[in-house]
Short mmCIF file of C-alpha atoms in Angstrom, two decimals:
data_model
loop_
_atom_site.label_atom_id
_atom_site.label_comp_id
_atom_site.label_asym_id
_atom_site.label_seq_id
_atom_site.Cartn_x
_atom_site.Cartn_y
_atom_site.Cartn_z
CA UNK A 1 0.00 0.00 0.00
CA UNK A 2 1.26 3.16 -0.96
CA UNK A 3 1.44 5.98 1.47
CA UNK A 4 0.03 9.49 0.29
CA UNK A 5 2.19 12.50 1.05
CA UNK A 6 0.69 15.63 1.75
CA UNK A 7 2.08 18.77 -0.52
CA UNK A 8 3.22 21.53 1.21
CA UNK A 9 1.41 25.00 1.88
CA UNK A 10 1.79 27.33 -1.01
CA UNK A 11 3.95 30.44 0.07
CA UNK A 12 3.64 33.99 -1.82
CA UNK A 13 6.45 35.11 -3.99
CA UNK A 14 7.80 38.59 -2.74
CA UNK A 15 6.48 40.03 -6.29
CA UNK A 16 3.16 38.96 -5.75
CA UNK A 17 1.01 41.89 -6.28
CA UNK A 18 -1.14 42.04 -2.60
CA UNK A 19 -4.59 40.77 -2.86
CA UNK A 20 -7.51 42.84 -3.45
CA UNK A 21 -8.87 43.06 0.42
CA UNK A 22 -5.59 44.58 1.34
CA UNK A 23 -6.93 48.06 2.07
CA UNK A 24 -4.17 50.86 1.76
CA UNK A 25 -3.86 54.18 3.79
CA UNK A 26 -5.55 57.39 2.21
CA UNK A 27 -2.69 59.87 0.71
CA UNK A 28 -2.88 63.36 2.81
CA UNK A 29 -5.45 66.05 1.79
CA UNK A 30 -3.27 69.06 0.13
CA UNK A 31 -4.31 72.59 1.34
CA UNK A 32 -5.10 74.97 -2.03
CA UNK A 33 -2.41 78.14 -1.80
CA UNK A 34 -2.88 81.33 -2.34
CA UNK A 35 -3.54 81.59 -5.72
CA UNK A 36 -5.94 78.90 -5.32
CA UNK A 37 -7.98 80.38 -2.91
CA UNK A 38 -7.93 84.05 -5.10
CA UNK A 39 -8.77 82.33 -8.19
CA UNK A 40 -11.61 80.01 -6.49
CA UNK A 41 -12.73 83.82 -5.24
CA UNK A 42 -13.29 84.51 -8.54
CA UNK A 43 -14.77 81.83 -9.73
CA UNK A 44 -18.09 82.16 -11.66
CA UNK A 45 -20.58 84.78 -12.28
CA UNK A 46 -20.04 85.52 -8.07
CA UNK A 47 -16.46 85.66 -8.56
CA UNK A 48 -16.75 88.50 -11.69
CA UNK A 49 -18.90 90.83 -9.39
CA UNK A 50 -16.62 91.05 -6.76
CA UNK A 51 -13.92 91.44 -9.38
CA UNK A 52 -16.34 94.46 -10.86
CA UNK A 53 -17.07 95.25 -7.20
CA UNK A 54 -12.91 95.42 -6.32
CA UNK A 55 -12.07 97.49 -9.76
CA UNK A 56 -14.87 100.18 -9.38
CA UNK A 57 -14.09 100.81 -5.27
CA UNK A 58 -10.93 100.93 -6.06
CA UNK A 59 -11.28 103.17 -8.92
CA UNK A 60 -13.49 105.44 -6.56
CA UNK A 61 -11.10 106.05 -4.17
CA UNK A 62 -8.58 106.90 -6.83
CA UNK A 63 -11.04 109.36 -8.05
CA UNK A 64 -11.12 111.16 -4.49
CA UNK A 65 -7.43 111.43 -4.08
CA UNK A 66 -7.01 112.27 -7.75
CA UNK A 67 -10.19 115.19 -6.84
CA UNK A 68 -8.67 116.08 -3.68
CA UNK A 69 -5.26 116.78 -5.67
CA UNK A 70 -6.63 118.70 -8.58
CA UNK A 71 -8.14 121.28 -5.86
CA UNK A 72 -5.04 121.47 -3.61
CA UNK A 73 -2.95 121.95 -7.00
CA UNK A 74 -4.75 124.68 -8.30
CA UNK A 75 -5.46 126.45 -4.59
CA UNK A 76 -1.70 126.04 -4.07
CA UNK A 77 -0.75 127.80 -7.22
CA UNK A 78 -3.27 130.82 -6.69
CA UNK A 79 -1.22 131.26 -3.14
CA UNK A 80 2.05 130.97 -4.62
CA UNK A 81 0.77 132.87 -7.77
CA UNK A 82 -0.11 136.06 -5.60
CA UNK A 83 3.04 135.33 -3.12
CA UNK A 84 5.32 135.28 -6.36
CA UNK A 85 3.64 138.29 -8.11
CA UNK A 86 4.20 140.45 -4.84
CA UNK A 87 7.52 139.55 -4.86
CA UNK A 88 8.03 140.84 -8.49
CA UNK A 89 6.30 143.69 -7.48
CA UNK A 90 9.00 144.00 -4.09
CA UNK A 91 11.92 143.05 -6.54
CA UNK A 92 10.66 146.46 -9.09
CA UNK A 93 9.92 148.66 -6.32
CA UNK A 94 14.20 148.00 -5.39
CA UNK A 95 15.03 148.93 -8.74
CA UNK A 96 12.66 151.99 -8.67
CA UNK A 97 14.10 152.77 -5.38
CA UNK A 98 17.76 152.11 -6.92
CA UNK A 99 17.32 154.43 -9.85
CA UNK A 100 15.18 156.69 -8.33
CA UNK A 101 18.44 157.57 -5.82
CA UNK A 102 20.50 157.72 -8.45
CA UNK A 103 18.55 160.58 -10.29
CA UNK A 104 18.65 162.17 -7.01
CA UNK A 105 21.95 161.80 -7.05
CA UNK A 106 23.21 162.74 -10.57
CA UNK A 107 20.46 166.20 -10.62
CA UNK A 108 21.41 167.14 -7.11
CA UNK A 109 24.85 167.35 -7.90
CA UNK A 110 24.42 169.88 -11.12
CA UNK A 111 23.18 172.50 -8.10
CA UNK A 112 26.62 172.48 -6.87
CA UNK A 113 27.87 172.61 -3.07
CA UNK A 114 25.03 171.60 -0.66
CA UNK A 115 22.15 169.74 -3.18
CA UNK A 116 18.81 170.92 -2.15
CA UNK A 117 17.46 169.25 1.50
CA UNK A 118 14.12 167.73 0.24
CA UNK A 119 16.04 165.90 -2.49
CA UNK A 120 18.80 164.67 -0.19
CA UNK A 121 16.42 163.34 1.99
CA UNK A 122 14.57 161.64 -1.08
CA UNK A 123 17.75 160.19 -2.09
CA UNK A 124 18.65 158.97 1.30
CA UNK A 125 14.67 157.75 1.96
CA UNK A 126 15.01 155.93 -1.57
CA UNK A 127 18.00 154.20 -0.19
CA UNK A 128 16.49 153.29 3.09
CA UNK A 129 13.19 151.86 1.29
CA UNK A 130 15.76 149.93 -1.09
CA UNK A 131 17.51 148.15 1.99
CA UNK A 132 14.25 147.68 4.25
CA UNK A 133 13.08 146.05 1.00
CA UNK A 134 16.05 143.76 0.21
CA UNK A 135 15.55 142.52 3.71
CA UNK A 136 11.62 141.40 3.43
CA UNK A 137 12.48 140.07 -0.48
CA UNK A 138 15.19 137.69 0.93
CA UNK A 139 11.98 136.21 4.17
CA UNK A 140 9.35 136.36 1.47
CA UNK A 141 11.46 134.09 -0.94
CA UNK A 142 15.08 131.90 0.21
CA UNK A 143 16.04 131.37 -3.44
CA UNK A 144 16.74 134.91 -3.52
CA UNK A 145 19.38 135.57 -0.54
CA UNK A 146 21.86 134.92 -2.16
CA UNK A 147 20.97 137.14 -5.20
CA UNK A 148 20.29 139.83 -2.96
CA UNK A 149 22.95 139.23 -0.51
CA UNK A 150 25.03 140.35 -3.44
CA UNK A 151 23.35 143.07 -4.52
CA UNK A 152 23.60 144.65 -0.66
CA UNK A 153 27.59 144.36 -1.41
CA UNK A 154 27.46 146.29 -4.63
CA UNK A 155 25.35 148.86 -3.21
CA UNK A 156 27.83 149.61 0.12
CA UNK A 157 30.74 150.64 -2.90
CA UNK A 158 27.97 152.62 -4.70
CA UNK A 159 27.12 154.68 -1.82
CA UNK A 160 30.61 155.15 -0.67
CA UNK A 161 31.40 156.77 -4.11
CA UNK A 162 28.29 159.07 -3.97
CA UNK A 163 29.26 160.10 -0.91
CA UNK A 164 32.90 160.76 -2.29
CA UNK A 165 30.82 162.38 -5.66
CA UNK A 166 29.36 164.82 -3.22
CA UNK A 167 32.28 165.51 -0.60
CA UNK A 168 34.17 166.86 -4.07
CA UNK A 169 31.52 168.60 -5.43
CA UNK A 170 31.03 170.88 -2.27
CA UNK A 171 35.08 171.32 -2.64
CA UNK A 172 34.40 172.56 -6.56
CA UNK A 173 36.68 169.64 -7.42
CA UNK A 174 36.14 168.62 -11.12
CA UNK A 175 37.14 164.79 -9.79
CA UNK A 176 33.61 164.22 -8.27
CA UNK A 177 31.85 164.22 -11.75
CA UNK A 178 34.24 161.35 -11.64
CA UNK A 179 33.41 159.59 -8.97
CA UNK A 180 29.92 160.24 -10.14
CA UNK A 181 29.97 158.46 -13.06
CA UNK A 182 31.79 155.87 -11.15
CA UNK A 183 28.88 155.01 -8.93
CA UNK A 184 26.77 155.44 -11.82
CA UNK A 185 28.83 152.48 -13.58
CA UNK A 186 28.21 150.54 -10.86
CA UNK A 187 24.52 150.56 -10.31
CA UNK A 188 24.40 150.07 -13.62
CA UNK A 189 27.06 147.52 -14.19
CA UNK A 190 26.89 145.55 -11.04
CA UNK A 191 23.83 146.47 -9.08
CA UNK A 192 21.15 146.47 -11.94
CA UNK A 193 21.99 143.55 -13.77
CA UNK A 194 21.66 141.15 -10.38
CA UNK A 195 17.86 143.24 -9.59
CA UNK A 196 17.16 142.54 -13.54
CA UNK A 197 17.80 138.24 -12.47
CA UNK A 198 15.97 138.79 -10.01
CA UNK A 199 12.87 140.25 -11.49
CA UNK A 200 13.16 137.50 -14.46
CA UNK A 201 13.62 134.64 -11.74
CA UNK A 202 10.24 135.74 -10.13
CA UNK A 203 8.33 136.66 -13.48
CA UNK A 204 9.00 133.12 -14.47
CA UNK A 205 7.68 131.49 -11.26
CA UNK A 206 4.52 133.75 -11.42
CA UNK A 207 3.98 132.17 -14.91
CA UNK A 208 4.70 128.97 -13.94
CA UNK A 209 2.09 129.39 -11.15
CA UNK A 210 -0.11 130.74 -13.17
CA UNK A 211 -0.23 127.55 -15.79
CA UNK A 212 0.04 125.44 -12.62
CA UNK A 213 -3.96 126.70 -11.91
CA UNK A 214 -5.53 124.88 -14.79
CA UNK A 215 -3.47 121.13 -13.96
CA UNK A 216 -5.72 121.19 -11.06
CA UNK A 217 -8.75 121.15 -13.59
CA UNK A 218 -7.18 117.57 -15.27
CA UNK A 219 -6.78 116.23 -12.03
CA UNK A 220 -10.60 116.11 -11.91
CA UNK A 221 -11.98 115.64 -15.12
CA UNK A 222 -9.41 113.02 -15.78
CA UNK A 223 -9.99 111.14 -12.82
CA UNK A 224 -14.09 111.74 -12.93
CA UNK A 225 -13.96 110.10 -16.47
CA UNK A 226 -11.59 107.39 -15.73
CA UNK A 227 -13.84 106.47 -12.75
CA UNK A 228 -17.46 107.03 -14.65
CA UNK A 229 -16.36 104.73 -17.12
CA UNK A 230 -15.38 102.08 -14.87
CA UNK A 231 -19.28 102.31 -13.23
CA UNK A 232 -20.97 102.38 -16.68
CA UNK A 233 -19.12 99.39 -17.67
CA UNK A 234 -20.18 97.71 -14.07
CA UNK A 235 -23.68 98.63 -14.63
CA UNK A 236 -24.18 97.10 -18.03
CA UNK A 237 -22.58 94.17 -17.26
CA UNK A 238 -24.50 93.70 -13.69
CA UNK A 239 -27.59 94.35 -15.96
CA UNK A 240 -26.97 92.05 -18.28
CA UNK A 241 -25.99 89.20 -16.12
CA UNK A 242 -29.00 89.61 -13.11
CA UNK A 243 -31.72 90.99 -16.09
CA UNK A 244 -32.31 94.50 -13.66
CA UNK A 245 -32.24 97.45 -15.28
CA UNK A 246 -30.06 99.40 -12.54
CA UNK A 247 -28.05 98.73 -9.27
CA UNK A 248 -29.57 101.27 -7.04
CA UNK A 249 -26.70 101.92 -4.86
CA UNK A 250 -23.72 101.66 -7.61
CA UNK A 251 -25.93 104.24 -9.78
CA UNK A 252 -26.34 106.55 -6.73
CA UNK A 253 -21.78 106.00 -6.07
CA UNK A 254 -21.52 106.94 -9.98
CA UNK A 255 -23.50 109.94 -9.83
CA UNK A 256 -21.93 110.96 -6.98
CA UNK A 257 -18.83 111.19 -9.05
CA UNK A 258 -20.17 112.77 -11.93
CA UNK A 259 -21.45 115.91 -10.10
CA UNK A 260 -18.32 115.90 -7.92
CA UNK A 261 -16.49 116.09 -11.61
CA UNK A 262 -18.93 118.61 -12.75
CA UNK A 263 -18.79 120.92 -9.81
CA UNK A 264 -14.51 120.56 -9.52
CA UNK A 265 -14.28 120.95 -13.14
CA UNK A 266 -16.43 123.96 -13.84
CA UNK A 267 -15.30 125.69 -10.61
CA UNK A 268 -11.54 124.67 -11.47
CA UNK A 269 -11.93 126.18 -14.95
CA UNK A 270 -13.59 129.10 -13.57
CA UNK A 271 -10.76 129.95 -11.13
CA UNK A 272 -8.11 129.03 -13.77
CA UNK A 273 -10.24 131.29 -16.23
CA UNK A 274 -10.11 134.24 -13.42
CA UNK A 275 -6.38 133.31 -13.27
CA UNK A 276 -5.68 133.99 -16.85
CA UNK A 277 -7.80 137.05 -16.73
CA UNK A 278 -5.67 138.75 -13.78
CA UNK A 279 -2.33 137.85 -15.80
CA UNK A 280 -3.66 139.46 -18.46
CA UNK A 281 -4.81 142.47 -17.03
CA UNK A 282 -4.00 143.45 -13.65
CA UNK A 283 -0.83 141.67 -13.57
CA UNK A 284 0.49 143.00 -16.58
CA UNK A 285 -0.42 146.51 -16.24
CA UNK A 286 1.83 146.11 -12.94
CA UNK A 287 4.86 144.79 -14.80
CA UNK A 288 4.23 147.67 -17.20
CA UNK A 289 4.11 150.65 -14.73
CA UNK A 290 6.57 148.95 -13.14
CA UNK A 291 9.06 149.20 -15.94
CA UNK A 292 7.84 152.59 -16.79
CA UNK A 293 9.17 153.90 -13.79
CA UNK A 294 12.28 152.41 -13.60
CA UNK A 295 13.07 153.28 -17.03
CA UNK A 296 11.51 157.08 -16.18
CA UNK A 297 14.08 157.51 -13.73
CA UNK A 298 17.04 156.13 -15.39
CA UNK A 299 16.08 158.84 -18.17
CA UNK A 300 16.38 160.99 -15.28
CA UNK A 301 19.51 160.13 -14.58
CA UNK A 302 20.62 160.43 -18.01
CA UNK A 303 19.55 164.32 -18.60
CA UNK A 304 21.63 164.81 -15.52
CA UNK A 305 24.75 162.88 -16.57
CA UNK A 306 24.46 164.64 -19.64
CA UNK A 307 24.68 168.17 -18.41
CA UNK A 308 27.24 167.07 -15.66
CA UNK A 309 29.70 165.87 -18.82
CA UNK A 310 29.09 169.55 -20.95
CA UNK A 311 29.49 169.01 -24.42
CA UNK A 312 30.94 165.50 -24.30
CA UNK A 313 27.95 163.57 -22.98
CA UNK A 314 26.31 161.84 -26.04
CA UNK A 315 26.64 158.27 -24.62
CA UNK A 316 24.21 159.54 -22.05
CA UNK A 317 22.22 161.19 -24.42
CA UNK A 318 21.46 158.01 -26.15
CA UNK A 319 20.51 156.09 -22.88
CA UNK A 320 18.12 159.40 -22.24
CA UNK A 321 16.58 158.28 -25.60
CA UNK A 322 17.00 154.50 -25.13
CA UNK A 323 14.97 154.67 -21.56
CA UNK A 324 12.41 157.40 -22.33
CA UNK A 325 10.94 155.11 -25.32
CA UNK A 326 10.81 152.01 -23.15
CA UNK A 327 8.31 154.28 -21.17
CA UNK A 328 6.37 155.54 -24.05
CA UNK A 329 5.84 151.74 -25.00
CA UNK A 330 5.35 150.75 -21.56
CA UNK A 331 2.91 152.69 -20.63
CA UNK A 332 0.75 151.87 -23.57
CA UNK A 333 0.55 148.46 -22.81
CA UNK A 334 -0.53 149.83 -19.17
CA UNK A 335 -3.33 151.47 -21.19
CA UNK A 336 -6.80 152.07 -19.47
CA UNK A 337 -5.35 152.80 -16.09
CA UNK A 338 -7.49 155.67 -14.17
CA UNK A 339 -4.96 158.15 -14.74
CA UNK A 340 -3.35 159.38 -18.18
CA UNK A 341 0.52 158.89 -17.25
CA UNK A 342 1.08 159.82 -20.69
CA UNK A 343 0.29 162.98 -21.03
CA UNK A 344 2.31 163.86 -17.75
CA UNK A 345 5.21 161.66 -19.43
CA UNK A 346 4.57 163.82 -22.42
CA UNK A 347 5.25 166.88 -20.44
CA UNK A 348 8.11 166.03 -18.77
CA UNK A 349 9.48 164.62 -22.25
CA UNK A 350 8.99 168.43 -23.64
CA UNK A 351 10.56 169.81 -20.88
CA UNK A 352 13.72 167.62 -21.27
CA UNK A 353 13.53 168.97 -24.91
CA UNK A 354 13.79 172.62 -23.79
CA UNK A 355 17.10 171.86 -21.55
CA UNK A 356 18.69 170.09 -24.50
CA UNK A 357 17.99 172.96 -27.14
CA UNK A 358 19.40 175.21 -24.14
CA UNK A 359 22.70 173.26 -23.71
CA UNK A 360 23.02 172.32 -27.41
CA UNK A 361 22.80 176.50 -28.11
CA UNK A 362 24.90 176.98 -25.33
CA UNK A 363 23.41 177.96 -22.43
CA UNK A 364 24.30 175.77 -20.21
CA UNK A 365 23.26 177.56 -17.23
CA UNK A 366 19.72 177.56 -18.36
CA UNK A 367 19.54 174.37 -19.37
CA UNK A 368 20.72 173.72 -15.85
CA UNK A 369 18.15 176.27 -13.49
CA UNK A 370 15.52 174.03 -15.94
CA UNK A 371 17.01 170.50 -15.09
CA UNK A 372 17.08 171.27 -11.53
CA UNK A 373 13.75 172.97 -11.12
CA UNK A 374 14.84 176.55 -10.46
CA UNK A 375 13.11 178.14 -13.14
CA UNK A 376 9.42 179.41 -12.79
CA UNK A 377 8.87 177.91 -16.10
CA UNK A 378 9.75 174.38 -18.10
CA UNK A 379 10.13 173.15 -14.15
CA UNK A 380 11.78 169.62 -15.22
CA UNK A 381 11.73 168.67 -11.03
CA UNK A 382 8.20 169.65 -10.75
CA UNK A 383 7.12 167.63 -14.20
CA UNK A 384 9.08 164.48 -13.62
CA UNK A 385 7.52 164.92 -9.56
CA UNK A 386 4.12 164.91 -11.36
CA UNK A 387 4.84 162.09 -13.17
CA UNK A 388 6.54 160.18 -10.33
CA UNK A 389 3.26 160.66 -7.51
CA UNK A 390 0.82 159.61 -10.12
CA UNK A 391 2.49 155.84 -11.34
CA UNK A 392 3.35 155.54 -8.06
CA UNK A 393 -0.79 155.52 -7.00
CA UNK A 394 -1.43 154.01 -9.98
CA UNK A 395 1.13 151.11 -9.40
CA UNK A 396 -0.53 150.47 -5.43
CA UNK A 397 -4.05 149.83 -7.39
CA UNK A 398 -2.87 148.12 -9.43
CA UNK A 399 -0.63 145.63 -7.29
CA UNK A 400 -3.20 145.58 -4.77
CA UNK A 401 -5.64 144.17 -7.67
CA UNK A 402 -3.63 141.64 -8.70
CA UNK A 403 -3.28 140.36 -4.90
CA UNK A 404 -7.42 140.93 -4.46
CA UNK A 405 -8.39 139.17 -7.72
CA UNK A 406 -6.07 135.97 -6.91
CA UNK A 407 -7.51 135.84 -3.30
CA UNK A 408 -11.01 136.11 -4.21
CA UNK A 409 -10.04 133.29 -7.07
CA UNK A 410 -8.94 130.94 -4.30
CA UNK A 411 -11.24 131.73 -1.49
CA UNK A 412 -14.06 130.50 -4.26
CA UNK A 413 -12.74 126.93 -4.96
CA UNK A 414 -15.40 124.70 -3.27
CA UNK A 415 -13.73 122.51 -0.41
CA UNK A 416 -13.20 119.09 -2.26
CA UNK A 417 -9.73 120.07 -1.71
CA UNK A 418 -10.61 117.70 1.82
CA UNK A 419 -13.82 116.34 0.50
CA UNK A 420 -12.39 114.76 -2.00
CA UNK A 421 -10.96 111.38 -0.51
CA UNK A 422 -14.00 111.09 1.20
CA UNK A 423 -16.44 111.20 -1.29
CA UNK A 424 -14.80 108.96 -3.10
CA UNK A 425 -15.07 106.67 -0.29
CA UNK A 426 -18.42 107.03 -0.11
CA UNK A 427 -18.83 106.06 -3.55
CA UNK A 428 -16.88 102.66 -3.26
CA UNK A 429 -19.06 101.89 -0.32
CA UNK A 430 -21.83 102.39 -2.19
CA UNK A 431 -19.89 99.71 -4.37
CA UNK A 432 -19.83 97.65 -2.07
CA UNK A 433 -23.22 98.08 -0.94
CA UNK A 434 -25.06 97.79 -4.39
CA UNK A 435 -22.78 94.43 -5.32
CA UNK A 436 -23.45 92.82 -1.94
CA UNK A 437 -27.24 92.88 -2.83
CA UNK A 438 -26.40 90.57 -6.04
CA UNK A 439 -23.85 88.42 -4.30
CA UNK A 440 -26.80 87.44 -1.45
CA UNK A 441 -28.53 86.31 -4.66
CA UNK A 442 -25.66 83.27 -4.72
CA UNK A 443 -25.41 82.07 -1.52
#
């Protein structure tokens, strides 16, 4: 009988794939990042509102800032507009002052041994008002010390050779016509040319002010637009996609922009308008009287010099000539003003005509007694005096207009200037407000 031997178990090879009840553990759940979460915010119709919702808040508060720097632009350059102008005006007045000494100066010294008192003291007053003004043109504006701090040097030599100019002339010593002219040379040589940067340096700010008025005006409208468009675009789409005809709230945020555009811009262009107009008028019948008297007094000086030099004083002459038609085209550009400078101009101009027919024939001494005011007739001091009071009111009103009309301009701008940032906050809250209403519709 055979005997039946029992196989052995089966074993698994190592390769054997595991059976199918073999249950495996679950991989780890992976967190979405960042960008997952942002782009899963939006996701879907829900997802493009608050995308529409994000752009026009956003947009709205860029409109406020963008408002609220269009008004503090243009109010800014009205202040600095009338704060530069006055300092032209300042900056003149030195070199009316400067000039105005000078003819004191030169025609005081044809009298001969002690000038007459009055005009001493209105040559030593015009020096006085020249330094007191120096001193308040160098607080009003720091770019000009140094300028100015200059000009102070050149005028301590000037004065020191008038004062040698006179010392001589009370001696009868022929070398003070020297010196004269040598002080002369240096107000006009040193002294005149620095006041002349000066008044350019400040003419150009004014004008750059000026101009600076109307950027506020873009500020607005270009924001305004920028920011309306953005809403429309919101609105038509939100209309489209819910099938209402408006979003209550969003249409009450963009027409809160629009008349905050409308109101900035038409009151920006208005003060920018009233900007132009006071250049244009006021402003530039200052510059003109301005330079009419400067150049009036230089002429002065010139008649003088040209006595003082007897017989050899054509140069001067020529600069008499040179200055008195920069008046006669000055002033007609200052046309319109309450008082008709020219025909006092005129006057003095004929005068000046008599004293150089005297000195040309001759007689020299009459030509002098005319130049200095001694002669009951063709009274040169008492015409150019006429002359000098009336520009001088005429120049106050007309300075005085230039700083009213600018202050009046900027003390009409609406306040957006700090209602600007938040109305535009307002208006993306009203974003917000008008978008939440749809989103509720999703949840």
């Amino acid at each position: 009988m055979t005997q039946t031997q029992s196989a052995p178990p089966a074993t698994r090879s190592p390769s054997a794939p595991p059976s199918s009840s073999t249950t495996l553990p679950a991989p780890s759940a992976r967190k979405p990042g960042v960008r997952g979460l942002v782009a899963a915010w939006f996701e879907g119709t829900p997802g493009r509102m608050r995308a529409f919702l994000v752009l026009a808040a956003a947009v709205s508060v860029v409109f406020g800032l963008a408002a609220a720097q269009g008004f503090r632009q243009s109010d800014g350059a009205l202040d600095r507009a009338k704060a530069n102008a006055a300092q032209v005006v300042r900056i003149q007045a030195i070199h009316t002052n400067l000039v105005s000494a000078n003819a004191d100066a030169t025609n005081a010294f044809l009298v001969g041994g002690l000038e007459p008192p009055d005009q001493r003291q209105h040559y030593v007053d015009s020096m006085a008002s020249a330094a007191r003004l120096i001193s308040e043109a160098a607080s009003a504006q720091p770019a000009d010390q140094k300028a100015l701090g200059e000009l102070n040097t050149t005028l301590v030599t000037y004065e020191g050779l008038i004062e040698q100019a006179r010392a001589n002339n009370r001696q009868g010593l022929p070398i003070g016509s020297q010196y004269l002219r040598d002080a002369n040379a240096v107000l006009q040589n040193d002294s005149l040319p620095l006041v002349n940067a000066l008044v350019d340096a400040n003419e150009k700010r004014v004008d750059t002010e000026f101009d600076g008025v109307r950027y506020g005006t873009i500020w607005v409208v270009a924001g305004g637009v920028v920011a309306l468009v953005v809403f429309v675009i919101t609105l038509r789409w939100l209309a489209r996609r819910t099938h209402r005809y408006i979003n209550i709230p969003i249409a009450a945020g963009g027409l809160l922009i629009l008349l905050t555009t409308i109101v900035g811009g038409v009151s920006l262009s208005s003060a920018s308008g009233n900007a132009s107009s006071t250049r244009d008028d006021a402003y530039a019948k200052t510059l003109a009287l301005s330079r009419a008297r400067i150049a009036a007094y230089d002429a002065r000086s010139n008649e003088s010099l040209t006595l003082i030099a007897r017989g050899s004083g054509d140069a001067f002459d020529k600069a008499y000539n040179t200055a008195s038609a920069t008046v006669d085209d000055e002033l007609k550009k200052s046309s319109g003003t309450a008082i008709d400078l020219t025909t006092r101009w005129n006057e003095y101009k004929r005068i000046h005509g008599a004293v150089r027919k005297a000195d040309t024939n001759g007689n020299w001494d009459n030509a002098v007694a005319m130049a200095v005011g001694t002669t009951k007739d063709n009274n040169s001091v008492e015409a150019f005096k006429s002359f000098d009071q009336s520009s001088t009111d005429e120049l106050q009103s007309t300075s005085d207009t230039v700083s009213s009309e600018l202050s009046n301009t900027r003390g009409g701008l609406p306040p957006i200037g700090w209602l600007g940032l938040p109305l535009g906050i307002v208006a993306a809250l009203l974003v917000v407000w008008g978008m939440s209403q749809r989103l509720e519709e999703y949840r």
